[in-house]
CSV table of C-alpha atoms in Angstrom, one decimal:
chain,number,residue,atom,x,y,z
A,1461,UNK,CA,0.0,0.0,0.0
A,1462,UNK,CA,0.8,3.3,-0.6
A,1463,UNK,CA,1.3,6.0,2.1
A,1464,UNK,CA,1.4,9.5,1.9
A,1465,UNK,CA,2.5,12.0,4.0
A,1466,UNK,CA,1.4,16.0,4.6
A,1467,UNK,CA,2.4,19.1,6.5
A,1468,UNK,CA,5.4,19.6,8.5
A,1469,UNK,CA,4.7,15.3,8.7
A,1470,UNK,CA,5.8,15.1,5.4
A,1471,UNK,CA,9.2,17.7,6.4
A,1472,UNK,CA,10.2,16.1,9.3
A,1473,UNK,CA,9.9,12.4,7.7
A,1474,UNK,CA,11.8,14.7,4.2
A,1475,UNK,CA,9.5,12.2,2.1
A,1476,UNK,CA,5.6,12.7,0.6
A,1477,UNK,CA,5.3,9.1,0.1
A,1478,UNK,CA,6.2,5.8,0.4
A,1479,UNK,CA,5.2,1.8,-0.2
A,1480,UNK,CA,4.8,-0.7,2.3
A,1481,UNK,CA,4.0,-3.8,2.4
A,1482,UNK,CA,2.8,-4.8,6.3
A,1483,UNK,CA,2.4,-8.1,7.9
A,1484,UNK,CA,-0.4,-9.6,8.4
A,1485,UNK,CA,-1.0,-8.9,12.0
A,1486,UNK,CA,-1.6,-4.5,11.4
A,1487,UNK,CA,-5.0,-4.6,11.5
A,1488,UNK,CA,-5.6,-0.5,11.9
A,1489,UNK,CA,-4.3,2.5,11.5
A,1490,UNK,CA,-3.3,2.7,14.8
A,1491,UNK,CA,-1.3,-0.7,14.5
A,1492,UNK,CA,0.4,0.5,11.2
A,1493,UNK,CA,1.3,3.3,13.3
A,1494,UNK,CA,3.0,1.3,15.7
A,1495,UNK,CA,4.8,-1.0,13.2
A,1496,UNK,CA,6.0,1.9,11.0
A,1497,UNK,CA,7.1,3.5,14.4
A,1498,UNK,CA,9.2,0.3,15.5
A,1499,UNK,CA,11.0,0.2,11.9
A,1500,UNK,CA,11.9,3.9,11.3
A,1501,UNK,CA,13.4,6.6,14.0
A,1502,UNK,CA,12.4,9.2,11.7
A,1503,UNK,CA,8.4,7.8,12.3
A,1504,UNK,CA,8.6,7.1,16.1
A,1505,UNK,CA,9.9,10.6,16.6
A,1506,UNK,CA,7.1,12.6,14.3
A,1507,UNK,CA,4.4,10.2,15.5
A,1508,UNK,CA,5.6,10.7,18.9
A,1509,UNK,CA,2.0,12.7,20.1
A,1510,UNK,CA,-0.7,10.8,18.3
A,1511,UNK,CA,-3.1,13.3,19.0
A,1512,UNK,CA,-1.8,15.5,16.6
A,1513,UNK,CA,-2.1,12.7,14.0
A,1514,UNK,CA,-5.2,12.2,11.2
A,1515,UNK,CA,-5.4,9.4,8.9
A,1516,UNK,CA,-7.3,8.9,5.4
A,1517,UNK,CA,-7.9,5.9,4.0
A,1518,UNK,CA,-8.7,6.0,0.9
A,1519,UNK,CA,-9.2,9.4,0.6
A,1520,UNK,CA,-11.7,9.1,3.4
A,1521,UNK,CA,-11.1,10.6,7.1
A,1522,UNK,CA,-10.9,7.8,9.2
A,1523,UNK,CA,-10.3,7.4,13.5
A,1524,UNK,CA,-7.2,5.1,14.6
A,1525,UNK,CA,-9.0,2.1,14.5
A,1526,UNK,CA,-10.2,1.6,11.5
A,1527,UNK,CA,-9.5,-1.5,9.6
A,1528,UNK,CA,-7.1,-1.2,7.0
A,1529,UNK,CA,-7.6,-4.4,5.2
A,1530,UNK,CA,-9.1,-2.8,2.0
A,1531,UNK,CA,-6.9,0.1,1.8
A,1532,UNK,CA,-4.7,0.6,-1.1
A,1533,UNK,CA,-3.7,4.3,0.1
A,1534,UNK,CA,-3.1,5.9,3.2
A,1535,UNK,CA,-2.5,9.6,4.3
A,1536,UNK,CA,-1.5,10.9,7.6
A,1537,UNK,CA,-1.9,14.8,8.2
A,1538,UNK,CA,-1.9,17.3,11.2
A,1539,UNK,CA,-4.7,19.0,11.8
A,1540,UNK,CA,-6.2,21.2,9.1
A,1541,UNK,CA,-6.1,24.7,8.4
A,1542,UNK,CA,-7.9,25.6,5.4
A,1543,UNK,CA,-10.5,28.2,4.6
B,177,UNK,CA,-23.9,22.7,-6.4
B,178,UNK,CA,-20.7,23.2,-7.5
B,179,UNK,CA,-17.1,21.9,-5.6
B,180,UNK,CA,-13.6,23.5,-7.4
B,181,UNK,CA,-10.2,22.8,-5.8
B,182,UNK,CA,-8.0,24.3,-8.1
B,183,UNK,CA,-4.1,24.9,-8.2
B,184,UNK,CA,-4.6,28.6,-9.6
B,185,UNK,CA,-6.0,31.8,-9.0
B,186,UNK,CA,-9.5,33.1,-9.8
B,187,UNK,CA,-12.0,35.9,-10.3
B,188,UNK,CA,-13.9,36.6,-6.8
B,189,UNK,CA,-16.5,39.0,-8.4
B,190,UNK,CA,-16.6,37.3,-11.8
B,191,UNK,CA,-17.4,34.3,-9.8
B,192,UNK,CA,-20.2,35.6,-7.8
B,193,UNK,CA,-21.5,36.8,-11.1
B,194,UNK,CA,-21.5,33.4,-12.5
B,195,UNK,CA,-23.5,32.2,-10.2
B,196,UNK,CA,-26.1,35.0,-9.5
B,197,UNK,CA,-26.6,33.7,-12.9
B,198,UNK,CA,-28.0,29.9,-11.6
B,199,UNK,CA,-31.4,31.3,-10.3
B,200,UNK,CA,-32.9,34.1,-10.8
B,201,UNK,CA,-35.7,33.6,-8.3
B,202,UNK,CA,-33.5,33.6,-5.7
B,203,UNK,CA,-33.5,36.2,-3.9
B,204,UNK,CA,-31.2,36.5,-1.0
B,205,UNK,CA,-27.1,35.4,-2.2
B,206,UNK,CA,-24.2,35.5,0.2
B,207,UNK,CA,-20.6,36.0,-1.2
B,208,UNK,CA,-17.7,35.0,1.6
B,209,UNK,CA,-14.4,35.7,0.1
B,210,UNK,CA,-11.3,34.6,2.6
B,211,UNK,CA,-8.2,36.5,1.3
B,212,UNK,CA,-4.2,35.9,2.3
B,213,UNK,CA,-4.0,38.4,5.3
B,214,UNK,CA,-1.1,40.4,6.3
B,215,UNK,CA,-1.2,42.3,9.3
B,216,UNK,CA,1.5,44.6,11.4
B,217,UNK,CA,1.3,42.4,14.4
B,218,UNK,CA,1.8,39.3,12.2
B,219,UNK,CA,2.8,40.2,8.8
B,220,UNK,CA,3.6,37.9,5.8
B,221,UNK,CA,5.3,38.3,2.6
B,222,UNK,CA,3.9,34.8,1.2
B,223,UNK,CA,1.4,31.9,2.2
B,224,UNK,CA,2.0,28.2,1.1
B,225,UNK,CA,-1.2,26.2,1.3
B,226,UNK,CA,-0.4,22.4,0.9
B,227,UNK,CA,-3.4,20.3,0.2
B,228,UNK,CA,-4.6,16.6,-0.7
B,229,UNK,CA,-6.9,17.1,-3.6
B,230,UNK,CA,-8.7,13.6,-3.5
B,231,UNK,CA,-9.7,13.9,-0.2
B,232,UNK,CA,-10.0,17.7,-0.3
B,233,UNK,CA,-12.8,16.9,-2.8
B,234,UNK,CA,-14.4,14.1,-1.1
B,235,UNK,CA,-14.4,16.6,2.0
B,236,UNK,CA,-15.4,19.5,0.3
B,237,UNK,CA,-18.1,17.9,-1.2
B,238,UNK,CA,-19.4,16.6,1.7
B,239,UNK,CA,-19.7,19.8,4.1
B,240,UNK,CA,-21.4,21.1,0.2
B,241,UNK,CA,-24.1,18.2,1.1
B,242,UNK,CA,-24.7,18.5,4.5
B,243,UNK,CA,-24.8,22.4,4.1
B,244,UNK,CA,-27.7,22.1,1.6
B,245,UNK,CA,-29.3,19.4,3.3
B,246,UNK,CA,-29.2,21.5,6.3
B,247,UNK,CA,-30.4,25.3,5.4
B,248,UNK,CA,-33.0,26.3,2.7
B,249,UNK,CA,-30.6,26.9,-0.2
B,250,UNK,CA,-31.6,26.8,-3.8
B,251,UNK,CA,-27.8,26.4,-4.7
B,252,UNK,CA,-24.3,26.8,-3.2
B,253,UNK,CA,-20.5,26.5,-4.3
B,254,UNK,CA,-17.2,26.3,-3.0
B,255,UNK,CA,-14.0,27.4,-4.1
B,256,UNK,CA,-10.9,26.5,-2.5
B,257,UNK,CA,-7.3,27.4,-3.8
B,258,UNK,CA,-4.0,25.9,-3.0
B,259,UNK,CA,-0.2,26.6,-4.2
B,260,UNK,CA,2.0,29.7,-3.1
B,261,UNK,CA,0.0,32.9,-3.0
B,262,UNK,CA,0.9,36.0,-1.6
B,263,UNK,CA,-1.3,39.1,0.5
B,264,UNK,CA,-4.9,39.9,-1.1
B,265,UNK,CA,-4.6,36.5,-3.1
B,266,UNK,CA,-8.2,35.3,-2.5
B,267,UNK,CA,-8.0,31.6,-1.2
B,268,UNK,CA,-11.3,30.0,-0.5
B,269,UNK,CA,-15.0,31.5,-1.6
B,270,UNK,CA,-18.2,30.1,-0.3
B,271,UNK,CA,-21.6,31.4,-1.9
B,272,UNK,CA,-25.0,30.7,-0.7
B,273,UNK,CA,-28.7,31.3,-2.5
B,274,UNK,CA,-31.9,31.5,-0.3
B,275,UNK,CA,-34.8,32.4,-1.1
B,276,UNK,CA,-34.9,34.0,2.6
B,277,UNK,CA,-31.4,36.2,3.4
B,278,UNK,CA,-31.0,33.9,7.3
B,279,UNK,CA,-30.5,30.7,4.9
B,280,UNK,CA,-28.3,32.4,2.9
B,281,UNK,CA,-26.3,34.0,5.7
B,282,UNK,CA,-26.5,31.1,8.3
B,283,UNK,CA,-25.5,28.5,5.1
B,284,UNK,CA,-22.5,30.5,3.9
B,285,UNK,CA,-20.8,30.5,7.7
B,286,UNK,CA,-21.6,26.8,8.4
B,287,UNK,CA,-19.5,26.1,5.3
B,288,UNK,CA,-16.7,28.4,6.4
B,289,UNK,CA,-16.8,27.0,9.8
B,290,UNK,CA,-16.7,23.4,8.2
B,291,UNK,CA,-14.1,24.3,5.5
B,292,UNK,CA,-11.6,25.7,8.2
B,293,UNK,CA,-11.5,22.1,10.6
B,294,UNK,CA,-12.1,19.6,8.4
B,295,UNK,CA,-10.5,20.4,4.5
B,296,UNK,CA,-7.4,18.9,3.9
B,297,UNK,CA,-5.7,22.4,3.4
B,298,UNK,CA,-2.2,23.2,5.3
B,299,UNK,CA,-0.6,26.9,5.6
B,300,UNK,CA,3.0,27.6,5.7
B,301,UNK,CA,3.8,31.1,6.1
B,302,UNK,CA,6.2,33.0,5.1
B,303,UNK,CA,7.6,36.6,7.1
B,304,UNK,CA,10.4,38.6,7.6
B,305,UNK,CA,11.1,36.2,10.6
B,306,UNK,CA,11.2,33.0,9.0
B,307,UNK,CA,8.6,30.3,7.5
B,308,UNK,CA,6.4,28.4,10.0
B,309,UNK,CA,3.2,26.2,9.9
B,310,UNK,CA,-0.3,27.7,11.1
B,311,UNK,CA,-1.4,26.2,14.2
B,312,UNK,CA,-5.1,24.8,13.5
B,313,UNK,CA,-7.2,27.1,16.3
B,314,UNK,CA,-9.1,26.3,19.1
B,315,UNK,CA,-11.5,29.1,17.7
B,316,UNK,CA,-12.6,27.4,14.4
B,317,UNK,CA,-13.4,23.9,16.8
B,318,UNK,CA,-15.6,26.2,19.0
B,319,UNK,CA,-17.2,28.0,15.9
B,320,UNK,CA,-17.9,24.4,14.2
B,321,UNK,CA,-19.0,23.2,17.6
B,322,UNK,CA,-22.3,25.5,17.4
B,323,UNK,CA,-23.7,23.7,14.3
B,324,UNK,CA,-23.7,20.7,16.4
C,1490,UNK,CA,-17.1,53.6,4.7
C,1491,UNK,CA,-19.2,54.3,1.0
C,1492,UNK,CA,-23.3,54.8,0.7
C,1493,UNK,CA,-24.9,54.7,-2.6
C,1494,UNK,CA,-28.4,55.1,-3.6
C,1495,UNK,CA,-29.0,55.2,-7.0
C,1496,UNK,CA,-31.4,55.3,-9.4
C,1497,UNK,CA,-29.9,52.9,-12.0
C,1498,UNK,CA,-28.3,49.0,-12.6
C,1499,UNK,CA,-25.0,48.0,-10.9
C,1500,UNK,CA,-23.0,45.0,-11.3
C,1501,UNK,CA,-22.4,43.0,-8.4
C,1502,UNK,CA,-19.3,41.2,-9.0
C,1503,UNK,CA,-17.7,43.7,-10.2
C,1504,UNK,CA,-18.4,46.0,-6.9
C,1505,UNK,CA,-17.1,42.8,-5.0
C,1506,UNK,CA,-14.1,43.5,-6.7
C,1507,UNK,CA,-13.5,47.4,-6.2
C,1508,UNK,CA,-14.4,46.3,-2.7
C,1509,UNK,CA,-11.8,43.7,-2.5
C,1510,UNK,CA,-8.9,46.3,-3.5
C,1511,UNK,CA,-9.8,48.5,-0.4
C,1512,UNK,CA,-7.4,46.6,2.3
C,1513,UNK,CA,-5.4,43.6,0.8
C,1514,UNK,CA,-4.7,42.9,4.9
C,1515,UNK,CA,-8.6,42.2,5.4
C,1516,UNK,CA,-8.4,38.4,5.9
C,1517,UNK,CA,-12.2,38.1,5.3
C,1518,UNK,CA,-14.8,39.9,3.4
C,1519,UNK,CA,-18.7,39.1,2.6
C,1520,UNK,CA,-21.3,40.0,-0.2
C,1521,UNK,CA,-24.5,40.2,0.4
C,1522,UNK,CA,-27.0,40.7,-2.6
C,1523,UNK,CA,-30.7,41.1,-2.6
C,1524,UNK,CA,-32.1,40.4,-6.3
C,1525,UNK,CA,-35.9,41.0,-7.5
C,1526,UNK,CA,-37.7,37.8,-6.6
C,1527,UNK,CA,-40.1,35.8,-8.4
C,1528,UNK,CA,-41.7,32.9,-7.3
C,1529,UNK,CA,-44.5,30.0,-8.3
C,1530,UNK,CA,-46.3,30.7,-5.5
C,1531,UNK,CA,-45.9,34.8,-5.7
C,1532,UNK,CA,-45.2,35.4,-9.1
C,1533,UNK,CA,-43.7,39.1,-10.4
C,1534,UNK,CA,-43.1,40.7,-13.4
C,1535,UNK,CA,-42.0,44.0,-12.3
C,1536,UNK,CA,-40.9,46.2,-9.3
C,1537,UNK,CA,-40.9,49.5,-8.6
C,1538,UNK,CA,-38.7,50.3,-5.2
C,1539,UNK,CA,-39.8,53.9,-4.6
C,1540,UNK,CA,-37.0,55.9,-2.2
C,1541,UNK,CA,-36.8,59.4,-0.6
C,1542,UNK,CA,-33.4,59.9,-1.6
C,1543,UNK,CA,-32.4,62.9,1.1
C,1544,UNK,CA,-33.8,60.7,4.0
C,1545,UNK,CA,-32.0,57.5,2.4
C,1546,UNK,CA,-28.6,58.9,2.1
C,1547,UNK,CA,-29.3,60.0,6.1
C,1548,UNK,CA,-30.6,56.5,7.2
C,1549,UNK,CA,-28.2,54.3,5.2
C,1550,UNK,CA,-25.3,56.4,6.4
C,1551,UNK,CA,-26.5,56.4,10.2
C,1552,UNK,CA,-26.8,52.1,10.0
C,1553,UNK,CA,-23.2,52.1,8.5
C,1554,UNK,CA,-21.8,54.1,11.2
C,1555,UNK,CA,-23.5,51.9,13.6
C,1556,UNK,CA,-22.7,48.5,11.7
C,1557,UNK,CA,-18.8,50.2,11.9
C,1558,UNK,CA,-18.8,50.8,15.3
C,1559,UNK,CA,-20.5,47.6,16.8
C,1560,UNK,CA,-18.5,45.1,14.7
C,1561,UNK,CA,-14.7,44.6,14.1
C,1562,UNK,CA,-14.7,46.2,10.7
C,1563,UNK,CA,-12.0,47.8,8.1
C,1564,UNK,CA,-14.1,48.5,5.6
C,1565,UNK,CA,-18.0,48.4,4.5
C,1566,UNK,CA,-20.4,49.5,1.7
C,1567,UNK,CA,-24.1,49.9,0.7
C,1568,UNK,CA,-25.6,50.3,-2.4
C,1569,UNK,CA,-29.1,50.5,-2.9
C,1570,UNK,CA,-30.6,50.9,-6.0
C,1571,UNK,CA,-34.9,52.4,-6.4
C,1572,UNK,CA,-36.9,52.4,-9.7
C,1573,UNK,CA,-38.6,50.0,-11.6
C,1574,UNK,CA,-36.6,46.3,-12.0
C,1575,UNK,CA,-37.7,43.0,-13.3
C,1576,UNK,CA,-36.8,39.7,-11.6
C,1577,UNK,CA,-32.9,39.1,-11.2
C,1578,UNK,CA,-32.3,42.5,-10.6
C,1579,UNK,CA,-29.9,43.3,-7.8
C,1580,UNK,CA,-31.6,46.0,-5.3
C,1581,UNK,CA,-29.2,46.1,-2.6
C,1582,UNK,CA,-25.3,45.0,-1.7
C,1583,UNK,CA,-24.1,45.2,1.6
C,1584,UNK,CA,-20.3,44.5,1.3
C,1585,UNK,CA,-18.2,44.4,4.7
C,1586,UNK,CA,-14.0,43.5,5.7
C,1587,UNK,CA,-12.6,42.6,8.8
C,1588,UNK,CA,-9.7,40.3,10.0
C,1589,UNK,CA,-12.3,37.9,11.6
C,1590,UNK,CA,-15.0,36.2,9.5
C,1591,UNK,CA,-17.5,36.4,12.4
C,1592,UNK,CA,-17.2,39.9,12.3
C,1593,UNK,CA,-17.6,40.1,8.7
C,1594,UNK,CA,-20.7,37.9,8.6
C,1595,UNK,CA,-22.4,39.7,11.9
C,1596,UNK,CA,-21.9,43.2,10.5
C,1597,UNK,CA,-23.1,42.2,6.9
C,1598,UNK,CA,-26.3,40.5,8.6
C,1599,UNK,CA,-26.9,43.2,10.9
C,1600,UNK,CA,-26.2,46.1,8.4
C,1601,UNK,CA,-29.7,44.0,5.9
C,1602,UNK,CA,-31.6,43.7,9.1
C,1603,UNK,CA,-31.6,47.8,9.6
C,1604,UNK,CA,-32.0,48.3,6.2
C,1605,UNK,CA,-35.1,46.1,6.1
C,1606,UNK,CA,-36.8,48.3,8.5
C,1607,UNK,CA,-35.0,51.3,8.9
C,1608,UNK,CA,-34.4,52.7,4.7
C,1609,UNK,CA,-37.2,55.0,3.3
C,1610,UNK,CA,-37.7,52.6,0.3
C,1611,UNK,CA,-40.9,50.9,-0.4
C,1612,UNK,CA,-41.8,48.3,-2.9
C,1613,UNK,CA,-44.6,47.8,-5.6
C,1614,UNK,CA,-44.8,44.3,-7.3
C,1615,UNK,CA,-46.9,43.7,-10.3
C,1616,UNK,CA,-47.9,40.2,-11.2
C,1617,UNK,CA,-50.8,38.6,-13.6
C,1618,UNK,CA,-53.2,39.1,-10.3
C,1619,UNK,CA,-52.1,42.9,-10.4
C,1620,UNK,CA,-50.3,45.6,-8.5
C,1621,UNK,CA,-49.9,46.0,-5.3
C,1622,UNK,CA,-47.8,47.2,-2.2
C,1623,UNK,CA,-45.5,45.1,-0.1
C,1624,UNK,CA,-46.6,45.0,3.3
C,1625,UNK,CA,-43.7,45.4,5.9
C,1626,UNK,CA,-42.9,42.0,7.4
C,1627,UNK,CA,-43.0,41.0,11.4
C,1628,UNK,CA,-40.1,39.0,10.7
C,1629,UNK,CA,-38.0,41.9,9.8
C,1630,UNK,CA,-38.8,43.9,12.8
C,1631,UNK,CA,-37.7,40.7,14.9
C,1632,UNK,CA,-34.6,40.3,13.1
C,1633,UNK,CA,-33.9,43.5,13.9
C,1634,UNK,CA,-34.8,43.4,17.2
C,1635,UNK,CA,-31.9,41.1,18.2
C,1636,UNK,CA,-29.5,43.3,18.0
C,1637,UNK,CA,-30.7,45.4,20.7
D,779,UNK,CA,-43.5,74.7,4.3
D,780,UNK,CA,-43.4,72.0,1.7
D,781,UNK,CA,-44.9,68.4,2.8
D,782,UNK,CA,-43.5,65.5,1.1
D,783,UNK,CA,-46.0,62.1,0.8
D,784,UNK,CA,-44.6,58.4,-0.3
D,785,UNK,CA,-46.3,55.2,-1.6
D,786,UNK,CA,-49.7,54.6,-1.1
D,787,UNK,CA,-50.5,57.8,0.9
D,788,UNK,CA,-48.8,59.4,-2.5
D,789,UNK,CA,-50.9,57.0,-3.9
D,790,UNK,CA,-54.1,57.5,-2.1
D,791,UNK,CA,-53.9,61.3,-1.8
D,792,UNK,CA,-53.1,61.8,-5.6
D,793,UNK,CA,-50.0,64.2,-4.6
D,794,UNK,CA,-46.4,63.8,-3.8
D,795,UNK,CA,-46.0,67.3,-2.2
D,796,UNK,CA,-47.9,70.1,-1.0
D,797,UNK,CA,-47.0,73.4,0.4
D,798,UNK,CA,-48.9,74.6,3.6
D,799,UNK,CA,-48.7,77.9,6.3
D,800,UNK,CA,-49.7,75.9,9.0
D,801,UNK,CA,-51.5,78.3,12.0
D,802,UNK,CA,-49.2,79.2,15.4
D,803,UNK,CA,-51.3,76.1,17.8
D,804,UNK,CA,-50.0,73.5,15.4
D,805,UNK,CA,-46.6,72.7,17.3
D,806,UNK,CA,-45.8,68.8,16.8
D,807,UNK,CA,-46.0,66.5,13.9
D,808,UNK,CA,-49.7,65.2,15.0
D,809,UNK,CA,-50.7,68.5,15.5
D,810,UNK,CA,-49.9,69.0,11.7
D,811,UNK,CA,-51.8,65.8,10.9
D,812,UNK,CA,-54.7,66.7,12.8
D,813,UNK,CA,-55.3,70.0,11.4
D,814,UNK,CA,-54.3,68.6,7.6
D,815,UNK,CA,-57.1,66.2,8.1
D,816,UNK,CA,-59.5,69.2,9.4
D,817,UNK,CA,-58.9,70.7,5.8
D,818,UNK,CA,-58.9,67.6,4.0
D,819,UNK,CA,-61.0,64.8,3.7
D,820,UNK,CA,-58.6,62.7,1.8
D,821,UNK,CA,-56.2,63.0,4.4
D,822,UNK,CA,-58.5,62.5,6.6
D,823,UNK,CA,-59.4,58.7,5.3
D,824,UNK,CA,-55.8,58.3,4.5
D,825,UNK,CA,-54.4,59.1,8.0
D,826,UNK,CA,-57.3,57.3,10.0
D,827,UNK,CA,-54.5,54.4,11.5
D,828,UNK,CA,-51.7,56.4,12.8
D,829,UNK,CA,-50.3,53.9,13.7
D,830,UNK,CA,-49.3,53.2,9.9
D,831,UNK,CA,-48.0,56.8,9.8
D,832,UNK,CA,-44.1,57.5,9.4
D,833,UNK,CA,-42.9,61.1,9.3
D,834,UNK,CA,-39.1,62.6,8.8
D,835,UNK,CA,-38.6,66.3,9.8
D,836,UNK,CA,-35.9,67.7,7.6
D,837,UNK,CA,-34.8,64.2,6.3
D,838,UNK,CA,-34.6,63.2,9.9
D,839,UNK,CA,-37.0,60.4,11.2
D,840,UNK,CA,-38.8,61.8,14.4
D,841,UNK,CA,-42.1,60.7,16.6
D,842,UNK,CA,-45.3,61.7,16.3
D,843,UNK,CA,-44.8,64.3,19.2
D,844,UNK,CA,-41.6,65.8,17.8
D,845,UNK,CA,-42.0,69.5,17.0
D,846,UNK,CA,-41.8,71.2,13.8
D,847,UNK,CA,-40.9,74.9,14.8
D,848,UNK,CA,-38.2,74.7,12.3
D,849,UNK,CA,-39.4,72.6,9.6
D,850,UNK,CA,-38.9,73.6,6.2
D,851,UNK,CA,-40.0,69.9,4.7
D,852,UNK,CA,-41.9,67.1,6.5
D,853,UNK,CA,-42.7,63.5,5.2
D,854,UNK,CA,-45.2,61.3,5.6
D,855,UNK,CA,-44.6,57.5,4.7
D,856,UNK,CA,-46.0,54.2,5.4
D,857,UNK,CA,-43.6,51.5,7.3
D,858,UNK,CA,-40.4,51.2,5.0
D,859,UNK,CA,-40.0,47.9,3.2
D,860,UNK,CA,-36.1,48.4,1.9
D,861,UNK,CA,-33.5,45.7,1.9
């Protein structure tokens, strides 16, 4: 699956995007989190206050515990400012 | 009901005339233009607004739905810029048509309210101190809050 | 701060725009427009807004003063056009500019509900049933009324 | 001085203006309607609810009990219906 990135997320990771291919045991959002986390300082350190974290699957807002079993892309954002 | 994320600048008044031009029965039409703002206590020489356009859409038309659904409006559209802009750009322009001017007034701020917590839009600003991300504000959760 | 009151057509987009080039720092500005209505159920072919100009320019000027003062604004203007329209036509524009969109939404409502009750204009629709008077509406003395 | 009407009193009266010498006793705006409809039965009719009655001194909106002492143009009008 595909993963983007947004915001000062996507400047502290210095990427907008990147594949992954998770086991079979990240079930959520919140577990993909936690296993991009374990394999990537860069994550653990920008994902450190989940609060400030939203996620999109499939270009649809979604809460940390969504299923992620159908997604083919995934976004993660801090909180919007638009308008 | 019309939704336009676009990459580019446009016409604020030349789109209000467009759609004046969508019912002429109408009545009652609300205009709310949100411009790049600089200020003395906080000025900027350049805005960046980052945004996801898939979901931006999907969003955008949403709050569009729910904002029709909700007040008595004969037709609305939203218009929502991103890309580098700089003070006076126009970024974002919400218009409402009522029959009755409350509708048309209460529609066109429960879209702005909607717009500025949950459309996938990012500012990065850009003074004579240095580039930073907006905050989002407690203010816009209250103001969406109300519709509740 | 600009009152009009005129006797002829204007082109609300392109007001918007003159508008718009007053402060580039504004942040947030709304249009409101009031066009001639026609409806199934009330049906028009014509209407003739009369006005007494001297007392208009007095009123209009005394509500934008008061819309200035009561609401965080830069910048706001009224035009309000009399004589004889036909369905589409824009009557009135009630443009206002402030950092805050709250402000620029309250003062634009609040600057339509005084002009409602409080503008020496008064209106004479003719339909296929005839010609006849516009009554003044309870509705607009209660929308004023919560501004007190 | 001159007396301006609007809508359907213009409309019911058959004149947009007249010009009057009002006597000393008439002192307020009703004062001036009562003795207008003493002279005229028009008025008279058209000025029965007083209620429906708006009047501007000198382009100035004022009560019924505001005086005229230095009036040099006084309106009559029916609630305004603007906007």
């Amino acid at each position: 699956m595909n993963i983007l990135y947004f915001a000062w997320l996507r400047e502290r990771l210095d990427r907008s995007q990147q594949q992954v291919e998770p086991p079979e045991h990240v079930k959520t959002v919140a577990d993909l989190i936690d296993w991009l986390a374990q394999n990537d300082e860069a994550i653990a350190l920008a994902f450190e206050n989940r609060k400030l974290i939203r996620a999109a699957v499939n270009a649809q807002i979604v809460d940390h515990d969504a299923p992620i079993a159908d997604a083919h892309t995934i976004a993660f954002f801090p909180p919007m400012t638009g308008g | 009901m019309t939704v336009r994320v676009i990459a580019h600048g446009f016409d604020p008044g030349g789109q209000t005339n467009l759609f004046l031009k969508e019912h002429n029965s109408a009545g009652a039409v609300v205009t709310f233009t949100g411009l790049v703002r600089s200020s003395p206590s906080d000025p900027i020489t350049s805005l960046m607004l980052e945004c996801y356009p898939d979901l931006a859409i999907n969003q955008v038309e949403t709050i569009l739905a729910q904002g029709l659904t909700r007040f008595e409006l004969l037709a609305a559209t939203i218009i929502h810029r991103y890309g580098t802009m700089v003070p006076g750009d126009p970024i974002v322009q919400v218009m409402t048509m009522s029959p009755h001017r409350e509708a048309a007034f209460e529609g066109a701020q429960f879209l702005m309210d909607y717009l500025k917590t949950d459309a996938p839009f990012w500012k990065k600003e850009t003074g004579p101190t240095g580039t930073k991300w907006v905050d989002a504000k407690s203010a816009d959760d209250r103001a969406k809050a109300r519709w509740k």
